[in-house]
Amino acid sequence: LLAAVVVGLGAWLAIVLGKRRRWDTAFERDLAESRWVVDHLVPQATDRTLPAEQVTQQWLDGKRRIDDLQTDLYQLGTSIPNTERATRLGAVSGALAAVQESLQADVALRSTASPDDLEGARQLDESMQQVVRRREALIAAIEERPAGAAHAAG
């Protein structure tokens, strides 16, 4: 009887650890995709030297990737192994949504605001500052550090 309990417990533990390992692997892939948003999409979408039309196209392609990533994060949220992982998933997902929102606004503003007039230049500058703040918050969530903490070069 004791042997059956030990075997049953071992099987249960293997299943639980396997699920946790699969969840962690999927989350690591999503973190890598989040890092792509930080390292590639944000700099491209906020490059003021590029024509607005080019930025809009890059944004549309990037937005599709963010939408897919948010879907993946939502799916992971349905099977979170513990509260620590739930907290981190929520932080990454929330910060990613904030970056997406600020990029959407920035790209839209670029198609209407003129950097040649004072008000347009001010709006573009404020928009860029918001994108940068939200990018830093996403980096903090990816790296599991408090938002506003100094970002290590990376």
JSON list of C-alpha atoms in Angstrom, two decimals:
[
{"chain": "A", "resi": 1, "resn": "LEU", "atom": "CA", "xyz": [0.00, 0.00, 0.00]},
{"chain": "A", "resi": 2, "resn": "LEU", "atom": "CA", "xyz": [2.83, 2.40, 0.86]},
{"chain": "A", "resi": 3, "resn": "ALA", "atom": "CA", "xyz": [4.50, 1.64, -2.47]},
{"chain": "A", "resi": 4, "resn": "ALA", "atom": "CA", "xyz": [1.26, 2.53, -4.33]},
{"chain": "A", "resi": 5, "resn": "VAL", "atom": "CA", "xyz": [1.05, 5.85, -2.47]},
{"chain": "A", "resi": 6, "resn": "VAL", "atom": "CA", "xyz": [4.69, 6.65, -3.27]},
{"chain": "A", "resi": 7, "resn": "VAL", "atom": "CA", "xyz": [4.19, 5.77, -6.96]},
{"chain": "A", "resi": 8, "resn": "GLY", "atom": "CA", "xyz": [0.99, 7.84, -7.09]},
{"chain": "A", "resi": 9, "resn": "LEU", "atom": "CA", "xyz": [2.68, 10.78, -5.42]},
{"chain": "A", "resi": 10, "resn": "GLY", "atom": "CA", "xyz": [5.63, 10.50, -7.80]},
{"chain": "A", "resi": 11, "resn": "ALA", "atom": "CA", "xyz": [3.32, 10.46, -10.83]},
{"chain": "A", "resi": 12, "resn": "TRP", "atom": "CA", "xyz": [1.38, 13.46, -9.54]},
{"chain": "A", "resi": 13, "resn": "LEU", "atom": "CA", "xyz": [4.62, 15.36, -8.88]},
{"chain": "A", "resi": 14, "resn": "ALA", "atom": "CA", "xyz": [5.90, 14.56, -12.39]},
{"chain": "A", "resi": 15, "resn": "ILE", "atom": "CA", "xyz": [2.67, 15.90, -13.91]},
{"chain": "A", "resi": 16, "resn": "VAL", "atom": "CA", "xyz": [2.74, 19.08, -11.82]},
{"chain": "A", "resi": 17, "resn": "LEU", "atom": "CA", "xyz": [6.41, 19.75, -12.53]},
{"chain": "A", "resi": 18, "resn": "GLY", "atom": "CA", "xyz": [5.90, 19.05, -16.24]},
{"chain": "A", "resi": 19, "resn": "LYS", "atom": "CA", "xyz": [3.05, 21.55, -16.42]},
{"chain": "A", "resi": 20, "resn": "ARG", "atom": "CA", "xyz": [5.09, 24.14, -14.55]},
{"chain": "A", "resi": 21, "resn": "ARG", "atom": "CA", "xyz": [8.07, 23.58, -16.85]},
{"chain": "A", "resi": 22, "resn": "ARG", "atom": "CA", "xyz": [5.89, 23.97, -19.96]},
{"chain": "A", "resi": 23, "resn": "TRP", "atom": "CA", "xyz": [4.34, 27.14, -18.51]},
{"chain": "A", "resi": 24, "resn": "ASP", "atom": "CA", "xyz": [7.78, 28.58, -17.71]},
{"chain": "A", "resi": 25, "resn": "THR", "atom": "CA", "xyz": [9.03, 27.77, -21.22]},
{"chain": "A", "resi": 26, "resn": "ALA", "atom": "CA", "xyz": [6.02, 29.45, -22.83]},
{"chain": "A", "resi": 27, "resn": "PHE", "atom": "CA", "xyz": [6.42, 32.49, -20.57]},
{"chain": "A", "resi": 28, "resn": "GLU", "atom": "CA", "xyz": [10.12, 32.76, -21.44]},
{"chain": "A", "resi": 29, "resn": "ARG", "atom": "CA", "xyz": [9.16, 32.84, -25.14]},
{"chain": "A", "resi": 30, "resn": "ASP", "atom": "CA", "xyz": [6.67, 35.61, -24.38]},
{"chain": "A", "resi": 31, "resn": "LEU", "atom": "CA", "xyz": [9.31, 37.54, -22.43]},
{"chain": "A", "resi": 32, "resn": "ALA", "atom": "CA", "xyz": [11.63, 37.29, -25.44]},
{"chain": "A", "resi": 33, "resn": "GLU", "atom": "CA", "xyz": [8.88, 38.66, -27.67]},
{"chain": "A", "resi": 34, "resn": "SER", "atom": "CA", "xyz": [8.29, 41.45, -25.13]},
{"chain": "A", "resi": 35, "resn": "ARG", "atom": "CA", "xyz": [11.99, 42.21, -25.30]},
{"chain": "A", "resi": 36, "resn": "TRP", "atom": "CA", "xyz": [11.62, 42.53, -29.11]},
{"chain": "A", "resi": 37, "resn": "VAL", "atom": "CA", "xyz": [8.99, 45.22, -28.50]},
{"chain": "A", "resi": 38, "resn": "VAL", "atom": "CA", "xyz": [11.42, 47.10, -26.25]},
{"chain": "A", "resi": 39, "resn": "ASP", "atom": "CA", "xyz": [14.56, 46.65, -28.36]},
{"chain": "A", "resi": 40, "resn": "HIS", "atom": "CA", "xyz": [13.19, 46.88, -31.89]},
{"chain": "A", "resi": 41, "resn": "LEU", "atom": "CA", "xyz": [9.61, 48.04, -32.25]},
{"chain": "A", "resi": 42, "resn": "VAL", "atom": "CA", "xyz": [9.74, 51.05, -29.92]},
{"chain": "A", "resi": 43, "resn": "PRO", "atom": "CA", "xyz": [12.95, 52.48, -31.47]},
{"chain": "A", "resi": 44, "resn": "GLN", "atom": "CA", "xyz": [11.59, 51.95, -35.00]},
{"chain": "A", "resi": 45, "resn": "ALA", "atom": "CA", "xyz": [8.18, 53.41, -34.28]},
{"chain": "A", "resi": 46, "resn": "THR", "atom": "CA", "xyz": [9.61, 56.47, -32.53]},
{"chain": "A", "resi": 47, "resn": "ASP", "atom": "CA", "xyz": [12.40, 57.19, -35.01]},
{"chain": "A", "resi": 48, "resn": "ARG", "atom": "CA", "xyz": [11.65, 60.80, -35.91]},
{"chain": "A", "resi": 49, "resn": "THR", "atom": "CA", "xyz": [13.97, 60.63, -38.94]},
{"chain": "A", "resi": 50, "resn": "LEU", "atom": "CA", "xyz": [11.72, 58.12, -40.73]},
{"chain": "A", "resi": 51, "resn": "PRO", "atom": "CA", "xyz": [8.74, 59.22, -42.84]},
{"chain": "A", "resi": 52, "resn": "ALA", "atom": "CA", "xyz": [5.39, 58.93, -41.07]},
{"chain": "A", "resi": 53, "resn": "GLU", "atom": "CA", "xyz": [4.11, 56.49, -43.72]},
{"chain": "A", "resi": 54, "resn": "GLN", "atom": "CA", "xyz": [7.00, 54.09, -43.09]},
{"chain": "A", "resi": 55, "resn": "VAL", "atom": "CA", "xyz": [6.51, 54.30, -39.35]},
{"chain": "A", "resi": 56, "resn": "THR", "atom": "CA", "xyz": [2.79, 53.63, -39.74]},
{"chain": "A", "resi": 57, "resn": "GLN", "atom": "CA", "xyz": [3.48, 50.47, -41.74]},
{"chain": "A", "resi": 58, "resn": "GLN", "atom": "CA", "xyz": [6.09, 49.27, -39.23]},
{"chain": "A", "resi": 59, "resn": "TRP", "atom": "CA", "xyz": [3.63, 49.99, -36.44]},
{"chain": "A", "resi": 60, "resn": "LEU", "atom": "CA", "xyz": [0.85, 47.99, -38.10]},
{"chain": "A", "resi": 61, "resn": "ASP", "atom": "CA", "xyz": [3.16, 44.99, -38.47]},
{"chain": "A", "resi": 62, "resn": "GLY", "atom": "CA", "xyz": [4.39, 45.39, -34.90]},
{"chain": "A", "resi": 63, "resn": "LYS", "atom": "CA", "xyz": [0.89, 45.83, -33.53]},
{"chain": "A", "resi": 64, "resn": "ARG", "atom": "CA", "xyz": [-0.11, 42.46, -34.96]},
{"chain": "A", "resi": 65, "resn": "ARG", "atom": "CA", "xyz": [2.80, 40.87, -33.10]},
{"chain": "A", "resi": 66, "resn": "ILE", "atom": "CA", "xyz": [1.82, 42.64, -29.87]},
{"chain": "A", "resi": 67, "resn": "ASP", "atom": "CA", "xyz": [-1.78, 41.49, -30.30]},
{"chain": "A", "resi": 68, "resn": "ASP", "atom": "CA", "xyz": [-0.58, 37.89, -30.75]},
{"chain": "A", "resi": 69, "resn": "LEU", "atom": "CA", "xyz": [1.67, 38.26, -27.72]},
{"chain": "A", "resi": 70, "resn": "GLN", "atom": "CA", "xyz": [-1.19, 39.59, -25.59]},
{"chain": "A", "resi": 71, "resn": "THR", "atom": "CA", "xyz": [-3.29, 36.60, -26.68]},
{"chain": "A", "resi": 72, "resn": "ASP", "atom": "CA", "xyz": [-0.47, 34.25, -25.64]},
{"chain": "A", "resi": 73, "resn": "LEU", "atom": "CA", "xyz": [-0.15, 35.99, -22.28]},
{"chain": "A", "resi": 74, "resn": "TYR", "atom": "CA", "xyz": [-3.91, 35.74, -21.75]},
{"chain": "A", "resi": 75, "resn": "GLN", "atom": "CA", "xyz": [-3.79, 32.01, -22.50]},
{"chain": "A", "resi": 76, "resn": "LEU", "atom": "CA", "xyz": [-0.93, 31.58, -20.02]},
{"chain": "A", "resi": 77, "resn": "GLY", "atom": "CA", "xyz": [-3.05, 33.43, -17.48]},
{"chain": "A", "resi": 78, "resn": "THR", "atom": "CA", "xyz": [-5.59, 30.63, -17.59]},
{"chain": "A", "resi": 79, "resn": "SER", "atom": "CA", "xyz": [-3.08, 28.12, -16.20]},
{"chain": "A", "resi": 80, "resn": "ILE", "atom": "CA", "xyz": [-0.78, 30.03, -13.85]},
{"chain": "A", "resi": 81, "resn": "PRO", "atom": "CA", "xyz": [1.05, 27.67, -11.49]},
{"chain": "A", "resi": 82, "resn": "ASN", "atom": "CA", "xyz": [1.34, 30.11, -8.55]},
{"chain": "A", "resi": 83, "resn": "THR", "atom": "CA", "xyz": [0.75, 33.66, -7.36]},
{"chain": "A", "resi": 84, "resn": "GLU", "atom": "CA", "xyz": [4.38, 34.72, -7.93]},
{"chain": "A", "resi": 85, "resn": "ARG", "atom": "CA", "xyz": [4.07, 33.86, -11.61]},
{"chain": "A", "resi": 86, "resn": "ALA", "atom": "CA", "xyz": [0.63, 35.46, -11.74]},
{"chain": "A", "resi": 87, "resn": "THR", "atom": "CA", "xyz": [2.04, 38.73, -10.42]},
{"chain": "A", "resi": 88, "resn": "ARG", "atom": "CA", "xyz": [4.84, 38.76, -12.97]},
{"chain": "A", "resi": 89, "resn": "LEU", "atom": "CA", "xyz": [2.56, 37.82, -15.84]},
{"chain": "A", "resi": 90, "resn": "GLY", "atom": "CA", "xyz": [0.19, 40.63, -14.85]},
{"chain": "A", "resi": 91, "resn": "ALA", "atom": "CA", "xyz": [3.04, 43.14, -14.66]},
{"chain": "A", "resi": 92, "resn": "VAL", "atom": "CA", "xyz": [4.36, 42.21, -18.11]},
{"chain": "A", "resi": 93, "resn": "SER", "atom": "CA", "xyz": [0.92, 42.13, -19.70]},
{"chain": "A", "resi": 94, "resn": "GLY", "atom": "CA", "xyz": [-0.09, 45.47, -18.18]},
{"chain": "A", "resi": 95, "resn": "ALA", "atom": "CA", "xyz": [3.17, 47.17, -19.15]},
{"chain": "A", "resi": 96, "resn": "LEU", "atom": "CA", "xyz": [2.92, 45.75, -22.66]},
{"chain": "A", "resi": 97, "resn": "ALA", "atom": "CA", "xyz": [-0.62, 47.10, -23.03]},
{"chain": "A", "resi": 98, "resn": "ALA", "atom": "CA", "xyz": [0.58, 50.53, -21.88]},
{"chain": "A", "resi": 99, "resn": "VAL", "atom": "CA", "xyz": [3.41, 50.52, -24.44]},
{"chain": "A", "resi": 100, "resn": "GLN", "atom": "CA", "xyz": [0.99, 49.48, -27.15]},
{"chain": "A", "resi": 101, "resn": "GLU", "atom": "CA", "xyz": [-1.39, 52.30, -26.24]},
{"chain": "A", "resi": 102, "resn": "SER", "atom": "CA", "xyz": [1.34, 54.94, -26.18]},
{"chain": "A", "resi": 103, "resn": "LEU", "atom": "CA", "xyz": [2.84, 53.75, -29.47]},
{"chain": "A", "resi": 104, "resn": "GLN", "atom": "CA", "xyz": [-0.59, 53.82, -31.12]},
{"chain": "A", "resi": 105, "resn": "ALA", "atom": "CA", "xyz": [-1.07, 57.41, -29.95]},
{"chain": "A", "resi": 106, "resn": "ASP", "atom": "CA", "xyz": [2.45, 58.42, -31.00]},
{"chain": "A", "resi": 107, "resn": "VAL", "atom": "CA", "xyz": [2.09, 56.98, -34.51]},
{"chain": "A", "resi": 108, "resn": "ALA", "atom": "CA", "xyz": [-1.30, 58.66, -34.92]},
{"chain": "A", "resi": 109, "resn": "LEU", "atom": "CA", "xyz": [0.11, 61.97, -33.70]},
{"chain": "A", "resi": 110, "resn": "ARG", "atom": "CA", "xyz": [2.98, 61.79, -36.18]},
{"chain": "A", "resi": 111, "resn": "SER", "atom": "CA", "xyz": [0.52, 61.73, -39.04]},
{"chain": "A", "resi": 112, "resn": "THR", "atom": "CA", "xyz": [-1.15, 64.96, -37.86]},
{"chain": "A", "resi": 113, "resn": "ALA", "atom": "CA", "xyz": [1.31, 67.02, -35.78]},
{"chain": "A", "resi": 114, "resn": "SER", "atom": "CA", "xyz": [4.00, 69.07, -37.45]},
{"chain": "A", "resi": 115, "resn": "PRO", "atom": "CA", "xyz": [7.40, 69.24, -35.77]},
{"chain": "A", "resi": 116, "resn": "ASP", "atom": "CA", "xyz": [7.85, 72.60, -37.52]},
{"chain": "A", "resi": 117, "resn": "ASP", "atom": "CA", "xyz": [5.33, 74.46, -35.37]},
{"chain": "A", "resi": 118, "resn": "LEU", "atom": "CA", "xyz": [5.76, 74.98, -31.65]},
{"chain": "A", "resi": 119, "resn": "GLU", "atom": "CA", "xyz": [2.58, 73.17, -30.55]},
{"chain": "A", "resi": 120, "resn": "GLY", "atom": "CA", "xyz": [3.24, 70.19, -32.82]},
{"chain": "A", "resi": 121, "resn": "ALA", "atom": "CA", "xyz": [6.81, 69.90, -31.59]},
{"chain": "A", "resi": 122, "resn": "ARG", "atom": "CA", "xyz": [5.61, 70.04, -27.97]},
{"chain": "A", "resi": 123, "resn": "GLN", "atom": "CA", "xyz": [3.01, 67.33, -28.57]},
{"chain": "A", "resi": 124, "resn": "LEU", "atom": "CA", "xyz": [5.53, 65.09, -30.31]},
{"chain": "A", "resi": 125, "resn": "ASP", "atom": "CA", "xyz": [8.01, 65.59, -27.46]},
{"chain": "A", "resi": 126, "resn": "GLU", "atom": "CA", "xyz": [5.42, 64.75, -24.79]},
{"chain": "A", "resi": 127, "resn": "SER", "atom": "CA", "xyz": [4.33, 61.70, -26.75]},
{"chain": "A", "resi": 128, "resn": "MET", "atom": "CA", "xyz": [7.91, 60.49, -27.04]},
{"chain": "A", "resi": 129, "resn": "GLN", "atom": "CA", "xyz": [8.45, 60.97, -23.30]},
{"chain": "A", "resi": 130, "resn": "GLN", "atom": "CA", "xyz": [5.37, 58.88, -22.54]},
{"chain": "A", "resi": 131, "resn": "VAL", "atom": "CA", "xyz": [6.53, 56.09, -24.85]},
{"chain": "A", "resi": 132, "resn": "VAL", "atom": "CA", "xyz": [9.96, 56.11, -23.18]},
{"chain": "A", "resi": 133, "resn": "ARG", "atom": "CA", "xyz": [8.45, 55.96, -19.66]},
{"chain": "A", "resi": 134, "resn": "ARG", "atom": "CA", "xyz": [6.21, 53.08, -20.62]},
{"chain": "A", "resi": 135, "resn": "ARG", "atom": "CA", "xyz": [9.07, 51.30, -22.39]},
{"chain": "A", "resi": 136, "resn": "GLU", "atom": "CA", "xyz": [11.11, 51.55, -19.18]},
{"chain": "A", "resi": 137, "resn": "ALA", "atom": "CA", "xyz": [8.17, 50.12, -17.20]},
{"chain": "A", "resi": 138, "resn": "LEU", "atom": "CA", "xyz": [8.00, 47.18, -19.60]},
{"chain": "A", "resi": 139, "resn": "ILE", "atom": "CA", "xyz": [11.73, 46.60, -19.23]},
{"chain": "A", "resi": 140, "resn": "ALA", "atom": "CA", "xyz": [11.29, 46.63, -15.45]},
{"chain": "A", "resi": 141, "resn": "ALA", "atom": "CA", "xyz": [8.47, 44.09, -15.68]},
{"chain": "A", "resi": 142, "resn": "ILE", "atom": "CA", "xyz": [10.51, 41.82, -17.98]},
{"chain": "A", "resi": 143, "resn": "GLU", "atom": "CA", "xyz": [13.52, 42.03, -15.67]},
{"chain": "A", "resi": 144, "resn": "GLU", "atom": "CA", "xyz": [11.44, 41.70, -12.48]},
{"chain": "A", "resi": 145, "resn": "ARG", "atom": "CA", "xyz": [12.55, 44.96, -10.92]},
{"chain": "A", "resi": 146, "resn": "PRO", "atom": "CA", "xyz": [10.52, 47.85, -9.62]},
{"chain": "A", "resi": 147, "resn": "ALA", "atom": "CA", "xyz": [9.34, 50.34, -12.23]},
{"chain": "A", "resi": 148, "resn": "GLY", "atom": "CA", "xyz": [11.47, 53.47, -12.15]},
{"chain": "A", "resi": 149, "resn": "ALA", "atom": "CA", "xyz": [14.61, 51.59, -11.09]},
{"chain": "A", "resi": 150, "resn": "ALA", "atom": "CA", "xyz": [17.65, 52.40, -13.18]},
{"chain": "A", "resi": 151, "resn": "HIS", "atom": "CA", "xyz": [17.81, 50.29, -16.33]},
{"chain": "A", "resi": 152, "resn": "ALA", "atom": "CA", "xyz": [21.02, 48.35, -16.79]},
{"chain": "A", "resi": 153, "resn": "ALA", "atom": "CA", "xyz": [22.46, 48.56, -20.29]},
{"chain": "A", "resi": 154, "resn": "GLY", "atom": "CA", "xyz": [21.35, 45.60, -22.25]}
]
